[in-house]
Short mmCIF file of C-alpha atoms in Angstrom, two decimals:
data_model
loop_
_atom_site.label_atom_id
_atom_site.label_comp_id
_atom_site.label_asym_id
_atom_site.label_seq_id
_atom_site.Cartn_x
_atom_site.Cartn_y
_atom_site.Cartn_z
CA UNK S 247 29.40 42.29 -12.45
CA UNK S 248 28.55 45.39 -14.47
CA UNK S 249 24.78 44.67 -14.37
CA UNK S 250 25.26 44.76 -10.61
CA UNK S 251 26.50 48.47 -10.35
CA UNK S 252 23.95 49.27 -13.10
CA UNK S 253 20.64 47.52 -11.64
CA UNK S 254 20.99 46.31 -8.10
CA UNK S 255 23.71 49.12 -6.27
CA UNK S 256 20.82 52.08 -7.41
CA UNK S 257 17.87 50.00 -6.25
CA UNK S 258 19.86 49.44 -3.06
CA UNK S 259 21.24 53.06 -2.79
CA UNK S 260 17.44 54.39 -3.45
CA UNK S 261 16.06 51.74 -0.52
CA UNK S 262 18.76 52.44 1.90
CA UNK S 263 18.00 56.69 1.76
CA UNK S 264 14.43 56.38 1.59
CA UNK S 265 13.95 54.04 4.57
CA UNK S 266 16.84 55.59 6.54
CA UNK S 267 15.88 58.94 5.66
CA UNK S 268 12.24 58.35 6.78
CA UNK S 269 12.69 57.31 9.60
CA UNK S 270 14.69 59.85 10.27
CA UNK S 271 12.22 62.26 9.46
CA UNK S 272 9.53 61.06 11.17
CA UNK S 273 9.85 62.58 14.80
CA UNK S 274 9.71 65.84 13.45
CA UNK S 275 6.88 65.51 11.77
CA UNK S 276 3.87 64.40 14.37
CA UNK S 277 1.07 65.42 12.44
CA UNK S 278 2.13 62.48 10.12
CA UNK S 279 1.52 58.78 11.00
CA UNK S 280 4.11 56.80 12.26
CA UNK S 281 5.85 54.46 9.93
CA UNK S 282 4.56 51.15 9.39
CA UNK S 283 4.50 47.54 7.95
CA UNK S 284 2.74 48.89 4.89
CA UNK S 285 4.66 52.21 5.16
CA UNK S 286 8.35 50.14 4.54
CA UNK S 287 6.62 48.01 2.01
CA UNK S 288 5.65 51.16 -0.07
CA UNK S 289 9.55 52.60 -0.03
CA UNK S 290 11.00 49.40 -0.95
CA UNK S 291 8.35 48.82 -3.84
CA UNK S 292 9.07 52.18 -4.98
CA UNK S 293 13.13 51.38 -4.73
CA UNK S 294 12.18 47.42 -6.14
CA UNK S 295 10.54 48.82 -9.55
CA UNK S 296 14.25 50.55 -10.49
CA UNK S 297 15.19 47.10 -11.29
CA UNK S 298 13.19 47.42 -14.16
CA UNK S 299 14.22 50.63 -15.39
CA UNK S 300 16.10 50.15 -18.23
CA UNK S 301 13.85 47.93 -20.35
CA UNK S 302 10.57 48.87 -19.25
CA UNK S 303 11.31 52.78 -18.27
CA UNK S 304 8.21 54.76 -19.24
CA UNK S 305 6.09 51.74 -16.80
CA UNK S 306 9.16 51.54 -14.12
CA UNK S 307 8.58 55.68 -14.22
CA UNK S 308 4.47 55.60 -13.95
CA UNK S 309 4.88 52.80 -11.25
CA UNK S 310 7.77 54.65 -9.18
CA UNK S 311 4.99 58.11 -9.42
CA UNK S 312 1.90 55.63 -8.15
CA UNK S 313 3.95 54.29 -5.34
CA UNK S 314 5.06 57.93 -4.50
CA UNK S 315 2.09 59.20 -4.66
CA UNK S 316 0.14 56.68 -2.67
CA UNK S 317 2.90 56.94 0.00
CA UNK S 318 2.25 60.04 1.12
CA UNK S 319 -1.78 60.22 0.19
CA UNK S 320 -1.84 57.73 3.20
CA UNK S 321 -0.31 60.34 5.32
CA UNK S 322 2.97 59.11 5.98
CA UNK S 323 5.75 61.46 6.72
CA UNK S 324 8.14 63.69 4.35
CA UNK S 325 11.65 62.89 3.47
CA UNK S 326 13.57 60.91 0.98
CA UNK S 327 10.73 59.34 -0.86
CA UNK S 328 10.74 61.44 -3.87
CA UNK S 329 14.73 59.14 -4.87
CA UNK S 330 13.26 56.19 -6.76
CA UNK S 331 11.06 59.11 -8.94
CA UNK S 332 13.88 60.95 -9.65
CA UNK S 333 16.23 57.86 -11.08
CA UNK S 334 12.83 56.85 -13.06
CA UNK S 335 12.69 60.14 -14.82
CA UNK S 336 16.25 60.59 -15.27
CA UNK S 337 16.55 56.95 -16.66
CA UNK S 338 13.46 57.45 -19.08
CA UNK S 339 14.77 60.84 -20.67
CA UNK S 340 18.71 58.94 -21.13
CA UNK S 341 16.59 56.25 -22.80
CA UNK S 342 14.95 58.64 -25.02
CA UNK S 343 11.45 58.44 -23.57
CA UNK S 344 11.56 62.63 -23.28
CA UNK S 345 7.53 63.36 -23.88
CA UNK S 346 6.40 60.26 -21.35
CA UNK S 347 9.07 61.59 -18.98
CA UNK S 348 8.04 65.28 -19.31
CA UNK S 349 4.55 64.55 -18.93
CA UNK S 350 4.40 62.30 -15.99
CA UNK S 351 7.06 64.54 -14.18
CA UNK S 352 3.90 67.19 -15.04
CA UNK S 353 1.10 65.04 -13.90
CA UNK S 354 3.45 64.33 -10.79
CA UNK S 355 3.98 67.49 -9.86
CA UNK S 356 0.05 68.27 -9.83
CA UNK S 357 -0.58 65.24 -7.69
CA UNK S 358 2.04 66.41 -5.12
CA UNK S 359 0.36 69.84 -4.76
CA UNK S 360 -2.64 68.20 -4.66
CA UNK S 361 -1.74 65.63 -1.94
CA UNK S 362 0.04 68.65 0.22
CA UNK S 363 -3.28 70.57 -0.25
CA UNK S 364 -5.68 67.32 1.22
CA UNK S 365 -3.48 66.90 3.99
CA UNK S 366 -1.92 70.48 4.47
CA UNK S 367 -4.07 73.35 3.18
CA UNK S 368 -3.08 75.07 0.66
CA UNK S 369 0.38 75.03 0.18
CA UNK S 370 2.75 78.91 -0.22
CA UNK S 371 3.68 80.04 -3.30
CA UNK S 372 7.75 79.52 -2.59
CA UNK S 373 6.78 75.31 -1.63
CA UNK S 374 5.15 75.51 -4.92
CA UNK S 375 7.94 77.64 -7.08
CA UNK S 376 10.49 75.26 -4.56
CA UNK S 377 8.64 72.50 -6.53
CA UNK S 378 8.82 73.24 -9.78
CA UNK S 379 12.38 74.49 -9.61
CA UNK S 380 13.64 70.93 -8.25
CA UNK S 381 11.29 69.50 -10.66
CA UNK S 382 13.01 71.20 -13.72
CA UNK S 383 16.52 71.29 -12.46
CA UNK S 384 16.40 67.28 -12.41
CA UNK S 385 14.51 67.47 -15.46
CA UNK S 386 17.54 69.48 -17.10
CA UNK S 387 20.02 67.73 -15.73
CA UNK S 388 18.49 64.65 -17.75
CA UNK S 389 17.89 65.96 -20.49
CA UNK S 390 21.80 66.71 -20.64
CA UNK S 391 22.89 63.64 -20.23
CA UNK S 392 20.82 61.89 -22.85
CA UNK S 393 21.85 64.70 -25.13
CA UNK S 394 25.36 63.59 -23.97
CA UNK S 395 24.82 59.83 -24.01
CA UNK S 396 23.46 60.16 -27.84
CA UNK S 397 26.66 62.35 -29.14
CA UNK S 398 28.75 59.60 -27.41
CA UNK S 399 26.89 57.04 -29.50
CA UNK S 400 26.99 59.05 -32.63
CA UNK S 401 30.80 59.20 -32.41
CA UNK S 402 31.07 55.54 -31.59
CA UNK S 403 28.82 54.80 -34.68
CA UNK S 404 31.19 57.21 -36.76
CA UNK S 405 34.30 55.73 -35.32
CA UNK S 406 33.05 52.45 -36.20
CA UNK S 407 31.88 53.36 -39.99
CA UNK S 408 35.35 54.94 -40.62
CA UNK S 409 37.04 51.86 -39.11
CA UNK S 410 34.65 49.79 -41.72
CA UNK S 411 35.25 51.96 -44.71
CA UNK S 412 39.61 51.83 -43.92
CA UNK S 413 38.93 48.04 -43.77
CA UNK S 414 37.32 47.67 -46.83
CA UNK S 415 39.38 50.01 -48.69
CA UNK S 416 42.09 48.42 -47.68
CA UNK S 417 40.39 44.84 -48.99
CA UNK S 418 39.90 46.35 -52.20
CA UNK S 419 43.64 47.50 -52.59
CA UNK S 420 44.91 44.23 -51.69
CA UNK S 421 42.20 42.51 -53.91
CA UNK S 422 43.74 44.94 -56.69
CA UNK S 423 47.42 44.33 -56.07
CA UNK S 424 46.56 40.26 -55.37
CA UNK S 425 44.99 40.43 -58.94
CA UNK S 426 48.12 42.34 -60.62
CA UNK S 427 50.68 40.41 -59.31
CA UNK S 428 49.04 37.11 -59.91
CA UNK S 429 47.69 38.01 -63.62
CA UNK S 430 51.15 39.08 -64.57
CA UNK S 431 53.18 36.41 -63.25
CA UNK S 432 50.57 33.55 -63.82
CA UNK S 433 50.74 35.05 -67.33
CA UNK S 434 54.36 34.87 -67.75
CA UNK S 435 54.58 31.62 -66.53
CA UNK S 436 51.79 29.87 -68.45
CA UNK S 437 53.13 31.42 -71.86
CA UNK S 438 56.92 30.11 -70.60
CA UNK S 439 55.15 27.17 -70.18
CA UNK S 440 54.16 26.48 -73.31
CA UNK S 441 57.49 27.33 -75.11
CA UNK S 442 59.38 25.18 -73.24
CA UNK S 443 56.64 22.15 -74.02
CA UNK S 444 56.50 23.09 -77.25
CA UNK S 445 60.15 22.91 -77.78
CA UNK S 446 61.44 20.49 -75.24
CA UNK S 447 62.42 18.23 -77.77
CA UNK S 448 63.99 19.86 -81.01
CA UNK S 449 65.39 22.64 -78.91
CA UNK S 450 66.34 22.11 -75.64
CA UNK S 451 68.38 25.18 -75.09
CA UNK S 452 65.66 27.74 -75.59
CA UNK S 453 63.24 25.51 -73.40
CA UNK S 454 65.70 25.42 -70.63
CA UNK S 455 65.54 29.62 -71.13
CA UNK S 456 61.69 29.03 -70.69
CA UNK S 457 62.19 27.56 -67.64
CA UNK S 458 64.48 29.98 -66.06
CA UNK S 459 61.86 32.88 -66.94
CA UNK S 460 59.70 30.56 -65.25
CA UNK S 461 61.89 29.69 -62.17
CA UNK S 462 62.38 33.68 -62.12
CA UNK S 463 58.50 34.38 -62.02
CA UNK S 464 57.48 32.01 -59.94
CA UNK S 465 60.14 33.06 -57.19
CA UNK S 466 59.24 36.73 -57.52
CA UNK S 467 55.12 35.93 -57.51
CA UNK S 468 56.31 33.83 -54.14
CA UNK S 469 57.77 36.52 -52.58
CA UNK S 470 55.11 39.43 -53.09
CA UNK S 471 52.85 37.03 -52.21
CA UNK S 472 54.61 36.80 -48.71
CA UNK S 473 55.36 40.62 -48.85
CA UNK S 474 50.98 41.14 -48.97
CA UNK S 475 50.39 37.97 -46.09
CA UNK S 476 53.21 39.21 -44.32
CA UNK S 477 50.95 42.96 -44.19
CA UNK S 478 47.70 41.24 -43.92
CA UNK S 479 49.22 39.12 -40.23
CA UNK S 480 51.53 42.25 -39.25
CA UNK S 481 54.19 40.87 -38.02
CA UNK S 482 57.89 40.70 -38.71
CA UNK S 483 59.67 37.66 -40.42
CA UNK S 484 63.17 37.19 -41.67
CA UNK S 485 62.05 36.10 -44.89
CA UNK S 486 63.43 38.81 -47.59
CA UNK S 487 60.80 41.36 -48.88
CA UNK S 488 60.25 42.92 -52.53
CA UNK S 489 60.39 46.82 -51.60
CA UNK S 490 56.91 48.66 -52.45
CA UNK S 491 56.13 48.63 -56.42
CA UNK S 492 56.96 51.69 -58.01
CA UNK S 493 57.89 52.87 -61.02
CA UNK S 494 61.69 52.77 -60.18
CA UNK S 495 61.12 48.99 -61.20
CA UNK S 496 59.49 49.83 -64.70
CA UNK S 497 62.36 48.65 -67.01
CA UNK S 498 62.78 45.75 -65.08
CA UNK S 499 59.07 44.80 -65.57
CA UNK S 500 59.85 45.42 -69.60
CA UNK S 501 62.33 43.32 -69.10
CA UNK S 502 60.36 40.00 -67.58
CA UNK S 503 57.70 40.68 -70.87
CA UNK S 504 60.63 40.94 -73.31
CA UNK S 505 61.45 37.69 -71.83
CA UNK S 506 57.81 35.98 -72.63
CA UNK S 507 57.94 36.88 -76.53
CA UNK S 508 56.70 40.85 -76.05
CA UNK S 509 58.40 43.54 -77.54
CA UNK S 510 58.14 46.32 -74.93
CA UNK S 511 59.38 49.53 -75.37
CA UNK S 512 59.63 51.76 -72.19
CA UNK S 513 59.76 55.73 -72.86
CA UNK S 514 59.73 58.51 -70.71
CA UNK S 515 59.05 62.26 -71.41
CA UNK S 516 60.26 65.15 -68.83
CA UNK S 517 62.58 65.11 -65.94
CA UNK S 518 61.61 62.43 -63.37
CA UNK S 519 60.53 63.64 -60.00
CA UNK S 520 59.67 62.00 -56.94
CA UNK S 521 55.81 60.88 -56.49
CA UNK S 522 53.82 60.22 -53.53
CA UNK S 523 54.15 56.50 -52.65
CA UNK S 524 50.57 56.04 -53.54
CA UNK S 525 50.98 57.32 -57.45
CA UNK S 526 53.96 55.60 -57.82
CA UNK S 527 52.60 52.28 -56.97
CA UNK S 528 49.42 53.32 -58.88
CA UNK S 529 51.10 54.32 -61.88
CA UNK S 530 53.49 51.17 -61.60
CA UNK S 531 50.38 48.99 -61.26
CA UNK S 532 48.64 50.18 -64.07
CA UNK S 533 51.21 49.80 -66.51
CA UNK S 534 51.73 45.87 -64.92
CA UNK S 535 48.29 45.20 -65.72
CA UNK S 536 47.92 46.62 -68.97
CA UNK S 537 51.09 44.89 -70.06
CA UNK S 538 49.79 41.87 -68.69
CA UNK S 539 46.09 42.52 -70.94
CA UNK S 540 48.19 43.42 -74.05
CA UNK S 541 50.30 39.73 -73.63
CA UNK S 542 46.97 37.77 -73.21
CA UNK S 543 44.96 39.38 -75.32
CA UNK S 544 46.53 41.35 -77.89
CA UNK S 545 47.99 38.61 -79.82
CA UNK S 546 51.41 38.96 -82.24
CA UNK S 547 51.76 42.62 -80.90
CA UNK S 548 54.95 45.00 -79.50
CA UNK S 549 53.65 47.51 -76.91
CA UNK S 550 55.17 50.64 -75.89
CA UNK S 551 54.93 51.86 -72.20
CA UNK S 552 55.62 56.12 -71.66
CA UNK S 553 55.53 58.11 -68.51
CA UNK S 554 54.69 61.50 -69.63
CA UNK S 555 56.56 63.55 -66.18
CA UNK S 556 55.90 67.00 -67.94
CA UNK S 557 52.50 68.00 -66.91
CA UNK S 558 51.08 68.74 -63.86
CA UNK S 559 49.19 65.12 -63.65
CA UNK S 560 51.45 61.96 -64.06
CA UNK S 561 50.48 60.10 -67.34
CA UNK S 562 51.28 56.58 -67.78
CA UNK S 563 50.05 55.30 -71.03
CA UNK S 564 50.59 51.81 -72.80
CA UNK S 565 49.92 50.96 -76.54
CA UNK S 566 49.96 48.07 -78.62
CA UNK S 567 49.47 47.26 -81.79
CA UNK S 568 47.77 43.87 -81.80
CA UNK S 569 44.04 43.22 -82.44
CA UNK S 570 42.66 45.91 -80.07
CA UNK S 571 39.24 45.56 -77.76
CA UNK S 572 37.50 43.24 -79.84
CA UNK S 573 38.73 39.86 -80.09
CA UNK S 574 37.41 36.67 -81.71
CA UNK S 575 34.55 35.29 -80.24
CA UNK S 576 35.94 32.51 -78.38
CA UNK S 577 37.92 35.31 -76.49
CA UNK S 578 35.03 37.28 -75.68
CA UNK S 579 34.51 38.49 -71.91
CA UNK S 580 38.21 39.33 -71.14
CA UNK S 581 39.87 42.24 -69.75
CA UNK S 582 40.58 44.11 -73.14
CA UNK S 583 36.14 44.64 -73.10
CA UNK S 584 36.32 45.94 -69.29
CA UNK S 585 34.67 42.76 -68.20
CA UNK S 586 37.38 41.05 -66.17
CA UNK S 587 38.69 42.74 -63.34
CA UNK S 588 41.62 44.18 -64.66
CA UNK S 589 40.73 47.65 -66.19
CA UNK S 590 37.94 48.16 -63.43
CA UNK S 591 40.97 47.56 -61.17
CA UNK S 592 43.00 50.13 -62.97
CA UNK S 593 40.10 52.84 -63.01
CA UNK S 594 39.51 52.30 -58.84
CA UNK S 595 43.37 52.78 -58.68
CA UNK S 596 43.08 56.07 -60.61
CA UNK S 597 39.98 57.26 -59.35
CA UNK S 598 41.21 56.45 -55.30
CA UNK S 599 43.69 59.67 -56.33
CA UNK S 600 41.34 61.72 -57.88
CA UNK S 601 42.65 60.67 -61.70
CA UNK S 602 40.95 59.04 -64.44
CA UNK S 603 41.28 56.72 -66.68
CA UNK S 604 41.12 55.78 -70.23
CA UNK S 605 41.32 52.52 -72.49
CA UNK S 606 39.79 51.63 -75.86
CA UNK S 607 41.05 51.41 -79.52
CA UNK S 608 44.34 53.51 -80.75
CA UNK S 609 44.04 55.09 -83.78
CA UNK S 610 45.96 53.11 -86.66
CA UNK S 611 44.62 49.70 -84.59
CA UNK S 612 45.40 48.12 -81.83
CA UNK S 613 44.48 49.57 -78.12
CA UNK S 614 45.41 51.95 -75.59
CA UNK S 615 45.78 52.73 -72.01
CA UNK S 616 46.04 56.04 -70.79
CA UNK S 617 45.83 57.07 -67.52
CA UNK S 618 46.16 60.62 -65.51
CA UNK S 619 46.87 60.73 -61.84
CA UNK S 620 47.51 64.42 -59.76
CA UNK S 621 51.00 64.75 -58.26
CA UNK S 622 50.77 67.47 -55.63
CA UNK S 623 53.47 69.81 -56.11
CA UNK S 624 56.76 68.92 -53.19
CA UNK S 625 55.85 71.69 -50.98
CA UNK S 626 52.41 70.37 -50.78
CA UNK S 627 53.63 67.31 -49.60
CA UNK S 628 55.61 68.66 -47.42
CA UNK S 629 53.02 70.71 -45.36
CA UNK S 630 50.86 67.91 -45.57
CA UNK S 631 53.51 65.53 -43.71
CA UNK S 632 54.33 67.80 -41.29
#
């Protein structure tokens, strides 16, 4: 029904006052001729064209000034007649149509006087001021509300692009965290995998170890997994939920590599302090992932993992000394040469928070991962929470 109060209620609104209103205004008017067949026929043209208005409104405006002026060229009497013009115009300027509109409220104007003059005389100086001032206060009046109507649409547009731009940052974060909790668990498991295969038979207790790093994995890839769907659907289940990835869970992530074959080492310089929830699942991310590059990649390697609290940036840096970024051939196009999607995961993570990012070869062999992320000071944080 909304094209009804937009088309058909004006059209109807502009015949009903221009019909009713003539009339009217015709007994007081006797040097005018009497209202006729073709006299209605011209109003309700005039009110008929406003149907048209908003897709043809330039032609809908020159038609509604035609009708107007032919009205009254025939003599008929004064009143109302000018209402279909006047939604025309303002129509045509809301649609953007502003030099048409201007003109042919211009090239209106000098008909009317001219039309007054045939059948009048020369009209006063304060009809023809009267004129113009009508003329330009309905012209105004147009002209702010298309200026209105566009700054609506501009902030719709805007509210729209920033609702785009959280959704697909928020795609790419759970395309990162998707990718880190996968490639590290998947990991994991596939090397457990192949222990306990490989030793099913002559050792049986160290496969069934395998298999309970595997059990372990498999649970905790199951739940994060739920933990991410369970964000994506938002809504609440009963089903038990990892908390948020942080750093707080760093030894235990040393631990579940130990358990693969890795040596990890975990080392931390200065006095810990509490991180924005972003940096902290950053900085816990990172060192997943680069953990994760150094098991599938590195070969026969330990790795050490420190979180450097001192300075005023977090670092989180991993090294390892196995056969660093350039592996054999067969090998080629994995994470370790920036070509996977792990370190261009970690750099987005560090660059979303204004840090950076570093990997390549360590000196004395093998590779590293270093990367800096600003931690506002507490009172920062503060202000900006509250």
């Amino acid at each position: 029904m909304a094209w009804v109060a937009r088309l058909v209620l004006p059209a109807l609104f502009a015949a009903a006052i221009e019909v009713g209103g003539s009339l009217g205004a015709a007994p007081h008017q006797p040097f005018a001729r009497s209202l006729d067949a073709p006299a209605v026929a011209l109003l309700l043209a005039g009110a008929a064209v406003l149907l048209a208005r908003w897709r043809f409104p330039v032609a809908v405006l020159a038609a509604a000034a035609v009708l107007l002026l032919g009205y009254l060229a025939a003599g008929y009497p004064y009143g109302p007649v000018f209402v279909p013009f006047v939604f025309a115009l303002v129509s045509a300027l809301l649609l953007g149509h502003r030099r048409p509109a201007w003109a042919l409220a211009g090239l209106t104007y000098l008909g009317l006087v001219t039309v007054t003059w045939w059948r009048l005389g020369p009209p006063s100086s304060w009809l023809l001021s009267g004129a113009a001032a009508w003329l330009l206060v309905i012209l105004t009046v147009g002209e702010l509300a298309r200026t209105r109507r566009e700054r609506l649409a501009r902030e719709r547009r805007s509210r729209a692009d920033a609702a785009a731009r959280v959704a697909t940052e928020e795609r790419l974060r759970i395309a990162r965290d998707l990718h880190d909790v996968l490639a590290h668990h998947v990991s994991l498991i596939n090397v457990q995998a192949g222990t306990a295969l490989h030793l099913l038979d002559e050792r049986p207790e160290l496969a069934r170890e395998a298999l309970t790093a595997i059990k372990a994995s498999s649970k905790e890839v199951l739940v994060e997994l739920r933990t991410m769907l369970g964000v994506l659907r938002r809504v609440d289940e009963d089903a038990p939920r990892s908390p948020t990835a942080g750093l707080a869970g760093l030894d235990e992530l040393a631990e579940r590599v130990r358990g693969s074959g890795l040596a990890v080492t975990v080392r931390r310089a200065g006095a810990a302090r509490t991180l924005p929830a972003a940096v902290d699942t950053a900085a816990f991310r990172i060192a997943q992932e680069a953990l994760t590059n150094v098991h599938r990649h590195a070969g026969p390697a330990t790795a050490t993992v420190l979180v450097d609290y001192t300075g005023a940036d977090l670092v989180v840096q991993v090294d390892d000394d196995g056969r660093g970024p350039n592996p054999p051939p067969d090998q080629r196009g994995d994470d370790r040469n920036g070509d996977g999607n792990g370190i261009p995961g970690m750099r987005e993570r560090a660059a979303a928070l204004g840090g950076r990012l570093w990997t390549g070869a360590r000196p004395g062999g093998g590779f590293r991962v270093r990367a800096e992320l600003p931690t506002p000071p507490e009172r920062d944080r503060r202000s900006a929470t509250s």
